[in-house]
Amino acid sequence: MPMILFKNLKLVDSDFKGQQPKMAFVVNNGIIQWIGSQNKVPKEYKIKKSVDLKNKLVFPSFIECHTHSVFAGSRAEEFELRNQGISYLEIAQKGGGILSTMRATRQAPANELLRLTQERVDNFLKQGVSTLEIKSGYALDLKNEVKMLEILKKIKGPQIISTFLGAHARPPEFSDNADYLQYLSTQVLPVIKKKNLSKRVDIFIENKFFEKPESLVYLQSAIDQGFEITIHANQLSLSAGAELALELAAKSADHVIHLDDFLIHQFAKSNTVAVLLPTADLYMKCAYPPARKLIDAGALVALATDYNPGSSPSQDLSLVGLLARLEMKMTLPEVFKAYTYNAARALGLENREGSLEVGKNANFICTNAELNDFFYSAGRMPEHSLFIRGREIKS
Ligand code: NIG
Ligand code: FE
C-alpha cells in the first residue's frame, strides 16, 4: 500500500477533552508513521495519495471487547419468563438459559452459524467498531467449540479477537464441574492451541456455575499452556471471580457488579481492566457496577455490549454509553476512553490500537458530528466513516 497523507483533520486529544484543527497523519501499510500539524509534514515521506478530511473530527475507532456473537436460536421466550419474575438462575437450573443456546448451537450447520455471525458483526461494523472480541462457549464440547472458533476465522470486516469460553456452563454429559474443567484443560485447550483458534480463555465464575477451587485449577492450567485469561466475575453475587482475576493478573474481569472497597482498591493497583456491561444489567434488572468508585480510585474501566441471546440481546453501543452516563455517572470522555484505549488494554492490544499514535494502526472514525452527539441517543450512532488500517470501510 502506498504512503497516504490524511490531512485537514480535527484531531481529538487522547483524553477526549479537546481537539486540534489542521492536523495530519502519514500512514504506511496501515500504520501511522507520523502525526502532527499539517503544514509540518516532513518532506522525506514519499506521499502517493493525499486524503482531505475536510476539517472533520477524527478519533480512534471503537473496540468492542466482550461479546458472545456466535450462537444459534433465540431466548425470547426466556425474556418473557424473567419479566414475569422467574430468575436467570432458576431458568438455568431447569436446563434453559445457556444450555438452551447450547442445544441450538450444537445443531446448527457451520454455514448457517457463519451467516448469523457475519450479520451481527456487520451491525457492529456499522457503529464504528474496528476490533471485536467474540467468545465461544455455546457448544461445550470439543467438536462444536472448535466449529464456533473456526467460524470466527472466516468473518470479514473488523479484526476479530476470539476467546475460548468452554467454561461457560457445565454441559449435560458431565455431572461434576471439576471433571468438566479437567476435560477442557486436558482435551480441549491443547487442540485450541494447536489449531491456533484462540489465545484467550474465559470462565463464568459464579455460585451454582463454576466456583473458586475448580476455577483456580483450570485457570492455572490455561496460563501454564500459554493462554491469557479473562473472567466473567461478580455478576450475580460477591463471588470469587474478581479476586481470582486480580490474583492471576487476568487481562480483564467483566461485569464486576458486586465489589467491596477492598476489591476496588485492588483493581486500582492492578493492570486488570474492569469491563462493565450495563446493557446486561438493564436486561437482568440488577444493580449497575460501581464505575465512579473504580475510576476515582484509579482503576482501568472499559465498556462493552456483552451481546448474547440471554442476558444482553442488544448490539447497541450507544445504549451502553448512554447507560454508563445516566446510571453509572461516567463522563463523556470516560465513556470514549472506555470504548477505545481501555478496551484495547482489556484485549492486550494497547501497543497497536486504542489511540492514534505513531506505530499504531490507523483505525479511526471521521465525522461531521461533535463528540457530545455520541452516546446520547439510544439506537443511533451519528453519521460517520470508519477507517481500518487507513482504508475506508463501506458498510
Ligand atoms: O455475560 N454470565 C454469563 N454469560 C453471559 C450470559 C450468557 C447467556 O445467558 O447466554 C453474560 O451475561
Ligand atoms: Fe458475557
CSV table of C-alpha atoms and ligand atoms in Angstrom, one decimal:
chain,number,residue,atom,x,y,z
A,1,MET,CA,0.0,0.0,0.0
A,2,PRO,CA,1.4,3.4,-0.9
A,3,MET,CA,2.1,6.1,1.7
A,4,ILE,CA,-1.1,8.1,2.4
A,5,LEU,CA,-1.3,11.5,3.9
A,6,PHE,CA,-4.6,12.3,5.7
A,7,LYS,CA,-4.9,16.0,6.2
A,8,ASN,CA,-7.2,18.7,7.3
A,9,LEU,CA,-8.5,16.7,10.3
A,10,LYS,CA,-9.7,18.0,13.6
A,11,LEU,CA,-7.9,15.6,15.9
A,12,VAL,CA,-9.5,14.7,19.2
A,13,ASP,CA,-7.0,14.8,22.1
A,14,SER,CA,-6.1,11.5,23.8
A,15,ASP,CA,-8.1,12.3,26.9
A,16,PHE,CA,-11.2,13.2,24.7
A,17,LYS,CA,-11.3,16.6,26.3
A,18,GLY,CA,-10.1,18.9,23.5
A,19,GLN,CA,-9.4,18.9,19.8
A,20,GLN,CA,-6.8,20.4,17.4
A,21,PRO,CA,-7.7,21.6,13.9
A,22,LYS,CA,-5.5,21.4,10.8
A,23,MET,CA,-3.7,18.2,11.8
A,24,ALA,CA,-2.4,15.4,9.6
A,25,PHE,CA,-1.0,11.9,9.7
A,26,VAL,CA,1.0,9.8,7.4
A,27,VAL,CA,0.1,6.2,7.0
A,28,ASN,CA,2.2,3.4,5.6
A,29,ASN,CA,0.9,-0.1,5.3
A,30,GLY,CA,-1.9,0.7,7.6
A,31,ILE,CA,0.3,2.0,10.4
A,32,ILE,CA,0.7,5.7,11.5
A,33,GLN,CA,4.2,6.8,10.6
A,34,TRP,CA,3.9,10.5,11.6
A,35,ILE,CA,1.3,12.7,13.2
A,36,GLY,CA,1.4,16.5,13.6
A,37,SER,CA,0.4,19.9,12.2
A,38,GLN,CA,-0.5,19.7,8.5
A,39,ASN,CA,2.0,22.4,7.5
A,40,LYS,CA,4.9,20.5,9.1
A,41,VAL,CA,4.7,17.2,7.2
A,42,PRO,CA,8.4,16.1,6.8
A,43,LYS,CA,9.5,16.2,3.1
A,44,GLU,CA,11.1,12.8,3.2
A,45,TYR,CA,7.8,11.0,3.1
A,46,LYS,CA,7.0,9.9,-0.5
A,47,ILE,CA,3.3,10.6,-0.4
A,48,LYS,CA,1.4,8.7,-3.1
A,49,LYS,CA,-2.1,9.8,-2.1
A,50,SER,CA,-3.5,12.6,-0.1
A,51,VAL,CA,-6.9,12.5,1.6
A,52,ASP,CA,-8.6,15.7,2.6
A,53,LEU,CA,-10.8,15.0,5.6
A,54,LYS,CA,-12.4,18.5,5.3
A,55,ASN,CA,-12.0,19.6,8.9
A,56,LYS,CA,-14.0,16.6,10.2
A,57,LEU,CA,-13.5,15.3,13.7
A,58,VAL,CA,-11.1,12.3,13.9
A,59,PHE,CA,-10.8,9.9,16.9
A,60,PRO,CA,-9.8,6.2,17.4
A,61,SER,CA,-12.5,3.8,16.3
A,62,PHE,CA,-14.4,1.7,18.8
A,63,ILE,CA,-13.2,-1.6,20.3
A,64,GLU,CA,-16.0,-3.9,21.4
A,65,CYS,CA,-14.1,-6.1,23.9
A,66,HIS,CA,-16.8,-8.5,25.2
A,67,THR,CA,-19.4,-10.3,23.1
A,68,HIS,CA,-20.9,-13.7,22.6
A,69,SER,CA,-21.8,-13.1,18.9
A,70,VAL,CA,-21.7,-16.7,17.6
A,71,PHE,CA,-24.8,-18.6,18.6
A,72,ALA,CA,-27.9,-20.1,17.1
A,73,GLY,CA,-31.5,-20.0,18.3
A,74,SER,CA,-33.5,-17.4,20.3
A,75,ARG,CA,-34.1,-16.8,24.0
A,76,ALA,CA,-37.1,-14.5,23.5
A,77,GLU,CA,-39.4,-16.9,25.5
A,78,GLU,CA,-37.0,-16.8,28.4
A,79,PHE,CA,-37.1,-13.0,28.4
A,80,GLU,CA,-40.8,-13.1,28.9
A,81,LEU,CA,-40.4,-15.6,31.8
A,82,ARG,CA,-37.8,-13.5,33.5
A,83,ASN,CA,-40.1,-10.5,33.1
A,84,GLN,CA,-42.7,-12.4,35.0
A,85,GLY,CA,-40.4,-13.0,37.9
A,86,ILE,CA,-38.6,-16.2,37.2
A,87,SER,CA,-34.9,-15.7,37.8
A,88,TYR,CA,-31.9,-16.2,35.5
A,89,LEU,CA,-30.6,-18.9,37.9
A,90,GLU,CA,-33.9,-20.7,38.1
A,91,ILE,CA,-34.2,-20.8,34.3
A,92,ALA,CA,-30.6,-22.1,34.1
A,93,GLN,CA,-31.2,-24.8,36.7
A,94,LYS,CA,-34.1,-26.1,34.7
A,95,GLY,CA,-31.9,-26.6,31.6
A,96,GLY,CA,-32.8,-23.3,30.0
A,97,GLY,CA,-30.5,-20.3,29.6
A,98,ILE,CA,-27.0,-21.0,28.4
A,99,LEU,CA,-27.9,-24.7,27.9
A,100,SER,CA,-30.8,-23.9,25.6
A,101,THR,CA,-28.5,-21.9,23.4
A,102,MET,CA,-26.0,-24.8,23.6
A,103,ARG,CA,-28.6,-27.2,22.1
A,104,ALA,CA,-29.4,-24.8,19.2
A,105,THR,CA,-25.7,-24.0,18.5
A,106,ARG,CA,-24.6,-27.7,18.5
A,107,GLN,CA,-27.3,-28.5,16.0
A,108,ALA,CA,-26.6,-25.5,13.7
A,109,PRO,CA,-24.7,-26.2,10.5
A,110,ALA,CA,-21.4,-24.3,10.3
A,111,ASN,CA,-22.5,-22.3,7.2
A,112,GLU,CA,-25.7,-21.1,9.0
A,113,LEU,CA,-23.8,-20.2,12.1
A,114,LEU,CA,-21.3,-18.2,9.9
A,115,ARG,CA,-24.2,-16.4,8.2
A,116,LEU,CA,-25.8,-15.4,11.5
A,117,THR,CA,-22.5,-14.3,13.0
A,118,GLN,CA,-21.4,-12.3,9.9
A,119,GLU,CA,-24.7,-10.4,10.1
A,120,ARG,CA,-24.1,-9.5,13.7
A,121,VAL,CA,-20.5,-8.5,13.0
A,122,ASP,CA,-21.8,-6.2,10.2
A,123,ASN,CA,-24.0,-4.5,12.8
A,124,PHE,CA,-21.0,-3.7,15.0
A,125,LEU,CA,-19.0,-2.5,12.0
A,126,LYS,CA,-21.8,0.0,11.1
A,127,GLN,CA,-21.4,1.5,14.5
A,128,GLY,CA,-17.7,2.2,14.1
A,129,VAL,CA,-16.2,-0.9,15.6
A,130,SER,CA,-12.8,-1.9,14.1
A,131,THR,CA,-11.9,-4.6,16.6
A,132,LEU,CA,-14.4,-7.1,18.0
A,133,GLU,CA,-14.0,-9.8,20.7
A,134,ILE,CA,-16.2,-12.9,20.3
A,135,LYS,CA,-16.3,-15.7,22.7
A,136,SER,CA,-17.2,-19.4,22.1
A,137,GLY,CA,-19.0,-21.1,24.9
A,138,TYR,CA,-22.3,-22.2,23.5
A,139,ALA,CA,-21.2,-25.6,22.4
A,140,LEU,CA,-19.4,-27.0,25.4
A,141,ASP,CA,-17.9,-30.0,23.6
A,142,LEU,CA,-14.7,-30.3,21.6
A,143,LYS,CA,-16.2,-30.7,18.2
A,144,ASN,CA,-18.6,-27.8,18.4
A,145,GLU,CA,-16.4,-25.4,20.3
A,146,VAL,CA,-13.9,-25.9,17.5
A,147,LYS,CA,-16.7,-25.3,15.0
A,148,MET,CA,-17.5,-22.0,16.7
A,149,LEU,CA,-13.9,-20.8,16.8
A,150,GLU,CA,-13.3,-21.9,13.2
A,151,ILE,CA,-16.2,-19.8,12.0
A,152,LEU,CA,-14.6,-16.7,13.6
A,153,LYS,CA,-11.6,-17.2,11.3
A,154,LYS,CA,-13.9,-16.7,8.3
A,155,ILE,CA,-15.5,-13.5,9.4
A,156,LYS,CA,-15.0,-10.4,7.3
A,157,GLY,CA,-14.7,-6.7,8.3
A,158,PRO,CA,-13.3,-5.9,11.7
A,159,GLN,CA,-10.4,-7.6,13.3
A,160,ILE,CA,-11.8,-10.5,15.4
A,161,ILE,CA,-10.3,-11.5,18.7
A,162,SER,CA,-11.5,-15.0,19.7
A,163,THR,CA,-11.8,-16.1,23.2
A,164,PHE,CA,-12.4,-19.7,24.3
A,165,LEU,CA,-15.3,-19.8,26.8
A,166,GLY,CA,-15.8,-23.6,27.2
A,167,ALA,CA,-16.2,-22.9,30.9
A,168,HIS,CA,-19.4,-21.1,30.4
A,169,ALA,CA,-21.7,-23.7,31.9
A,170,ARG,CA,-21.4,-27.5,32.6
A,171,PRO,CA,-22.9,-29.5,29.8
A,172,PRO,CA,-25.3,-32.4,30.5
A,173,GLU,CA,-22.6,-35.0,29.6
A,174,PHE,CA,-20.8,-34.2,32.9
A,175,SER,CA,-22.2,-34.4,36.4
A,176,ASP,CA,-19.2,-32.7,38.1
A,177,ASN,CA,-17.7,-29.2,37.5
A,178,ALA,CA,-14.2,-30.3,38.2
A,179,ASP,CA,-14.4,-33.2,35.8
A,180,TYR,CA,-15.7,-31.0,33.1
A,181,LEU,CA,-12.9,-28.4,33.6
A,182,GLN,CA,-10.4,-31.2,33.7
A,183,TYR,CA,-11.7,-32.4,30.3
A,184,LEU,CA,-11.4,-28.8,28.9
A,185,SER,CA,-7.8,-28.4,30.1
A,186,THR,CA,-6.6,-31.8,29.0
A,187,GLN,CA,-8.7,-32.5,25.9
A,188,VAL,CA,-9.8,-29.2,24.5
A,189,LEU,CA,-7.2,-26.4,25.3
A,190,PRO,CA,-4.4,-28.4,23.6
A,191,VAL,CA,-6.5,-28.6,20.4
A,192,ILE,CA,-7.4,-24.9,20.5
A,193,LYS,CA,-3.7,-24.1,21.0
A,194,LYS,CA,-2.5,-26.5,18.2
A,195,LYS,CA,-5.1,-25.1,15.7
A,196,ASN,CA,-4.3,-21.6,16.8
A,197,LEU,CA,-8.0,-20.9,17.4
A,198,SER,CA,-7.7,-18.6,20.4
A,199,LYS,CA,-5.1,-17.1,22.7
A,200,ARG,CA,-7.6,-16.3,25.5
A,201,VAL,CA,-9.5,-18.3,28.0
A,202,ASP,CA,-12.6,-17.1,29.8
A,203,ILE,CA,-14.7,-18.6,32.6
A,204,PHE,CA,-18.0,-17.8,34.2
A,205,ILE,CA,-17.3,-17.8,37.9
A,206,GLU,CA,-20.5,-17.7,40.0
A,207,ASN,CA,-22.3,-19.6,42.7
A,208,LYS,CA,-24.1,-22.5,41.0
A,209,PHE,CA,-21.8,-22.2,37.9
A,210,PHE,CA,-18.1,-22.5,38.4
A,211,GLU,CA,-16.8,-21.9,41.9
A,212,LYS,CA,-13.4,-21.0,43.3
A,213,PRO,CA,-11.4,-24.2,43.8
A,214,GLU,CA,-12.1,-25.8,40.4
A,215,SER,CA,-11.8,-22.5,38.6
A,216,LEU,CA,-8.3,-21.8,40.1
A,217,VAL,CA,-7.0,-25.2,38.9
A,218,TYR,CA,-8.5,-24.7,35.4
A,219,LEU,CA,-7.2,-21.1,35.0
A,220,GLN,CA,-3.7,-22.1,36.3
A,221,SER,CA,-3.6,-24.9,33.7
A,222,ALA,CA,-4.7,-22.4,31.0
A,223,ILE,CA,-2.0,-20.0,32.0
A,224,ASP,CA,0.6,-22.8,32.0
A,225,GLN,CA,-0.5,-23.7,28.5
A,226,GLY,CA,0.2,-20.1,27.4
A,227,PHE,CA,-3.3,-18.6,27.3
A,228,GLU,CA,-4.2,-15.2,28.6
A,229,ILE,CA,-7.2,-15.1,30.9
A,230,THR,CA,-10.3,-13.1,31.4
A,231,ILE,CA,-13.1,-13.8,33.8
A,232,HIS,CA,-16.9,-13.3,34.0
A,233,ALA,CA,-16.7,-12.1,37.6
A,234,ASN,CA,-19.0,-11.0,40.4
A,235,GLN,CA,-22.1,-10.6,38.1
A,236,LEU,CA,-24.7,-12.1,40.4
A,237,SER,CA,-23.0,-12.1,43.7
A,238,LEU,CA,-19.8,-11.3,45.6
A,239,SER,CA,-18.3,-14.5,44.3
A,240,ALA,CA,-14.6,-15.4,43.8
A,241,GLY,CA,-14.2,-14.2,40.2
A,242,ALA,CA,-12.8,-10.7,40.8
A,243,GLU,CA,-10.5,-12.0,43.5
A,244,LEU,CA,-9.1,-14.7,41.2
A,245,ALA,CA,-8.8,-12.3,38.3
A,246,LEU,CA,-6.6,-10.0,40.4
A,247,GLU,CA,-4.6,-12.8,41.9
A,248,LEU,CA,-3.9,-14.3,38.5
A,249,ALA,CA,-3.3,-10.9,36.7
A,250,ALA,CA,-6.1,-11.6,34.3
A,251,LYS,CA,-6.4,-9.1,31.3
A,252,SER,CA,-9.9,-8.2,32.5
A,253,ALA,CA,-12.6,-9.0,35.0
A,254,ASP,CA,-16.0,-8.5,33.4
A,255,HIS,CA,-19.4,-7.5,34.8
A,256,VAL,CA,-18.0,-6.8,38.3
A,257,ILE,CA,-21.2,-5.5,39.8
A,258,HIS,CA,-20.6,-6.8,43.3
A,259,LEU,CA,-17.4,-5.3,44.5
A,260,ASP,CA,-16.4,-4.2,48.0
A,261,ASP,CA,-14.0,-1.3,48.7
A,262,PHE,CA,-11.0,-3.7,49.2
A,263,LEU,CA,-11.5,-5.2,45.7
A,264,ILE,CA,-11.9,-1.7,44.1
A,265,HIS,CA,-8.6,-0.7,45.7
A,266,GLN,CA,-7.0,-3.9,44.3
A,267,PHE,CA,-8.3,-3.1,40.8
A,268,ALA,CA,-6.7,0.4,41.1
A,269,LYS,CA,-3.3,-1.2,41.9
A,270,SER,CA,-3.5,-3.7,39.1
A,271,ASN,CA,-3.4,-3.9,35.3
A,272,THR,CA,-6.6,-5.9,35.2
A,273,VAL,CA,-9.3,-3.9,33.3
A,274,ALA,CA,-12.8,-3.8,34.8
A,275,VAL,CA,-15.1,-4.4,31.8
A,276,LEU,CA,-18.5,-3.0,32.6
A,277,LEU,CA,-21.6,-4.3,30.7
A,278,PRO,CA,-24.5,-2.1,31.5
A,279,THR,CA,-27.0,-3.4,28.9
A,280,ALA,CA,-26.7,-6.8,30.6
A,281,ASP,CA,-27.5,-5.1,33.9
A,282,LEU,CA,-30.5,-3.4,32.3
A,283,TYR,CA,-31.9,-6.7,31.0
A,284,MET,CA,-31.1,-8.5,34.2
A,285,LYS,CA,-32.7,-5.8,36.2
A,286,CYS,CA,-29.8,-5.8,38.6
A,287,ALA,CA,-27.6,-3.1,40.1
A,288,TYR,CA,-25.0,-1.3,37.9
A,289,PRO,CA,-21.3,-1.7,38.7
A,290,PRO,CA,-19.5,0.9,40.8
A,291,ALA,CA,-18.0,2.7,37.8
A,292,ARG,CA,-17.4,6.0,39.7
A,293,LYS,CA,-15.7,4.4,42.6
A,294,LEU,CA,-13.5,2.3,40.3
A,295,ILE,CA,-12.5,5.3,38.1
A,296,ASP,CA,-12.0,7.6,41.1
A,297,ALA,CA,-9.8,5.0,42.8
A,298,GLY,CA,-7.6,4.9,39.6
A,299,ALA,CA,-8.8,1.5,38.1
A,300,LEU,CA,-9.0,0.9,34.3
A,301,VAL,CA,-12.6,0.7,33.1
A,302,ALA,CA,-13.8,-0.5,29.7
A,303,LEU,CA,-17.3,-0.8,28.4
A,304,ALA,CA,-18.9,-3.4,26.1
A,305,THR,CA,-22.3,-4.7,25.0
A,306,ASP,CA,-21.9,-8.4,26.2
A,307,TYR,CA,-24.1,-9.1,23.2
A,308,ASN,CA,-25.6,-12.6,23.8
A,309,PRO,CA,-29.1,-14.1,23.4
A,310,GLY,CA,-29.8,-14.3,27.1
A,311,SER,CA,-28.6,-11.5,29.4
A,312,SER,CA,-27.9,-8.9,26.8
A,313,PRO,CA,-29.6,-9.3,23.5
A,314,SER,CA,-28.5,-5.8,22.3
A,315,GLN,CA,-25.7,-4.8,20.0
A,316,ASP,CA,-26.2,-1.1,20.7
A,317,LEU,CA,-23.0,0.7,21.6
A,318,SER,CA,-25.0,4.0,22.1
A,319,LEU,CA,-27.2,2.4,24.7
A,320,VAL,CA,-24.1,1.1,26.6
A,321,GLY,CA,-22.6,4.6,26.7
A,322,LEU,CA,-25.9,6.2,27.5
A,323,LEU,CA,-26.4,3.9,30.5
A,324,ALA,CA,-22.8,4.4,31.6
A,325,ARG,CA,-23.5,8.2,31.6
A,326,LEU,CA,-27.1,8.0,33.1
A,327,GLU,CA,-26.8,5.2,35.6
A,328,MET,CA,-23.1,4.9,36.3
A,329,LYS,CA,-22.3,8.6,36.3
A,330,MET,CA,-19.4,8.2,33.8
A,331,THR,CA,-18.4,11.4,32.0
A,332,LEU,CA,-18.4,11.5,28.2
A,333,PRO,CA,-14.6,11.5,27.9
A,334,GLU,CA,-14.5,8.5,30.3
A,335,VAL,CA,-17.0,6.7,28.0
A,336,PHE,CA,-14.9,7.3,24.9
A,337,LYS,CA,-11.7,6.2,26.7
A,338,ALA,CA,-13.5,3.1,28.0
A,339,TYR,CA,-14.6,2.2,24.4
A,340,THR,CA,-11.2,2.8,22.9
A,341,TYR,CA,-7.9,2.7,24.8
A,342,ASN,CA,-9.1,0.8,27.9
A,343,ALA,CA,-10.9,-1.7,25.7
A,344,ALA,CA,-7.6,-2.2,23.8
A,345,ARG,CA,-5.9,-2.9,27.2
A,346,ALA,CA,-8.6,-5.4,28.1
A,347,LEU,CA,-7.7,-7.3,25.0
A,348,GLY,CA,-3.9,-6.8,25.3
A,349,LEU,CA,-3.8,-4.7,22.1
A,350,GLU,CA,-2.8,-1.3,23.5
A,351,ASN,CA,0.5,-1.3,21.7
A,352,ARG,CA,-1.2,-1.4,18.3
A,353,GLU,CA,-4.7,0.0,18.9
A,354,GLY,CA,-7.0,2.1,21.0
A,355,SER,CA,-5.3,5.5,20.4
A,356,LEU,CA,-3.9,7.4,17.4
A,357,GLU,CA,-0.2,7.4,17.8
A,358,VAL,CA,2.9,6.7,15.7
A,359,GLY,CA,3.4,3.0,15.4
A,360,LYS,CA,-0.3,2.1,15.9
A,361,ASN,CA,-2.9,1.1,13.4
A,362,ALA,CA,-4.7,3.9,11.5
A,363,ASN,CA,-8.1,2.8,12.9
A,364,PHE,CA,-10.3,5.8,13.2
A,365,ILE,CA,-13.7,7.4,12.9
A,366,CYS,CA,-14.2,10.6,10.9
A,367,THR,CA,-17.4,12.6,11.4
A,368,ASN,CA,-19.1,15.9,11.0
A,369,ALA,CA,-20.8,15.4,14.3
A,370,GLU,CA,-19.5,16.7,17.7
A,371,LEU,CA,-18.2,14.4,20.4
A,372,ASN,CA,-21.3,15.1,22.5
A,373,ASP,CA,-23.6,13.8,19.8
A,374,PHE,CA,-22.3,10.3,20.7
A,375,PHE,CA,-23.6,8.1,23.5
A,376,TYR,CA,-26.6,10.4,23.8
A,377,SER,CA,-29.4,8.9,21.6
A,378,ALA,CA,-30.1,5.2,22.2
A,379,GLY,CA,-30.0,3.2,18.9
A,380,ARG,CA,-28.3,5.9,16.9
A,381,MET,CA,-24.7,6.5,16.2
A,382,PRO,CA,-24.1,9.8,14.5
A,383,GLU,CA,-23.2,9.6,10.8
A,384,HIS,CA,-19.5,8.8,10.4
A,385,SER,CA,-16.9,7.0,8.3
A,386,LEU,CA,-14.8,4.2,9.6
A,387,PHE,CA,-11.2,3.6,8.5
A,388,ILE,CA,-9.4,0.4,9.4
A,389,ARG,CA,-5.6,0.4,8.8
A,390,GLY,CA,-6.1,3.5,6.7
A,391,ARG,CA,-8.7,2.1,4.4
A,392,GLU,CA,-12.3,3.4,4.4
A,393,ILE,CA,-14.8,0.7,5.2
A,394,LYS,CA,-18.1,0.8,3.3
A,395,SER,CA,-20.8,-0.8,5.4
B,1,NIG,O1,-22.1,-12.4,30.1
B,1,NIG,N1,-22.8,-14.5,32.5
B,1,NIG,C1,-22.5,-15.4,31.7
B,1,NIG,N2,-22.6,-15.3,30.4
B,1,NIG,C2,-23.3,-14.3,29.7
B,1,NIG,C3,-24.7,-14.7,29.6
B,1,NIG,C4,-24.8,-15.8,28.6
B,1,NIG,C5,-26.2,-16.2,28.4
B,1,NIG,O2,-27.1,-16.0,29.2
B,1,NIG,O3,-26.4,-16.8,27.3
B,1,NIG,C6,-23.2,-12.9,30.2
B,1,NIG,O4,-24.1,-12.3,30.8
B,2,FE,FE,-20.6,-12.2,28.8
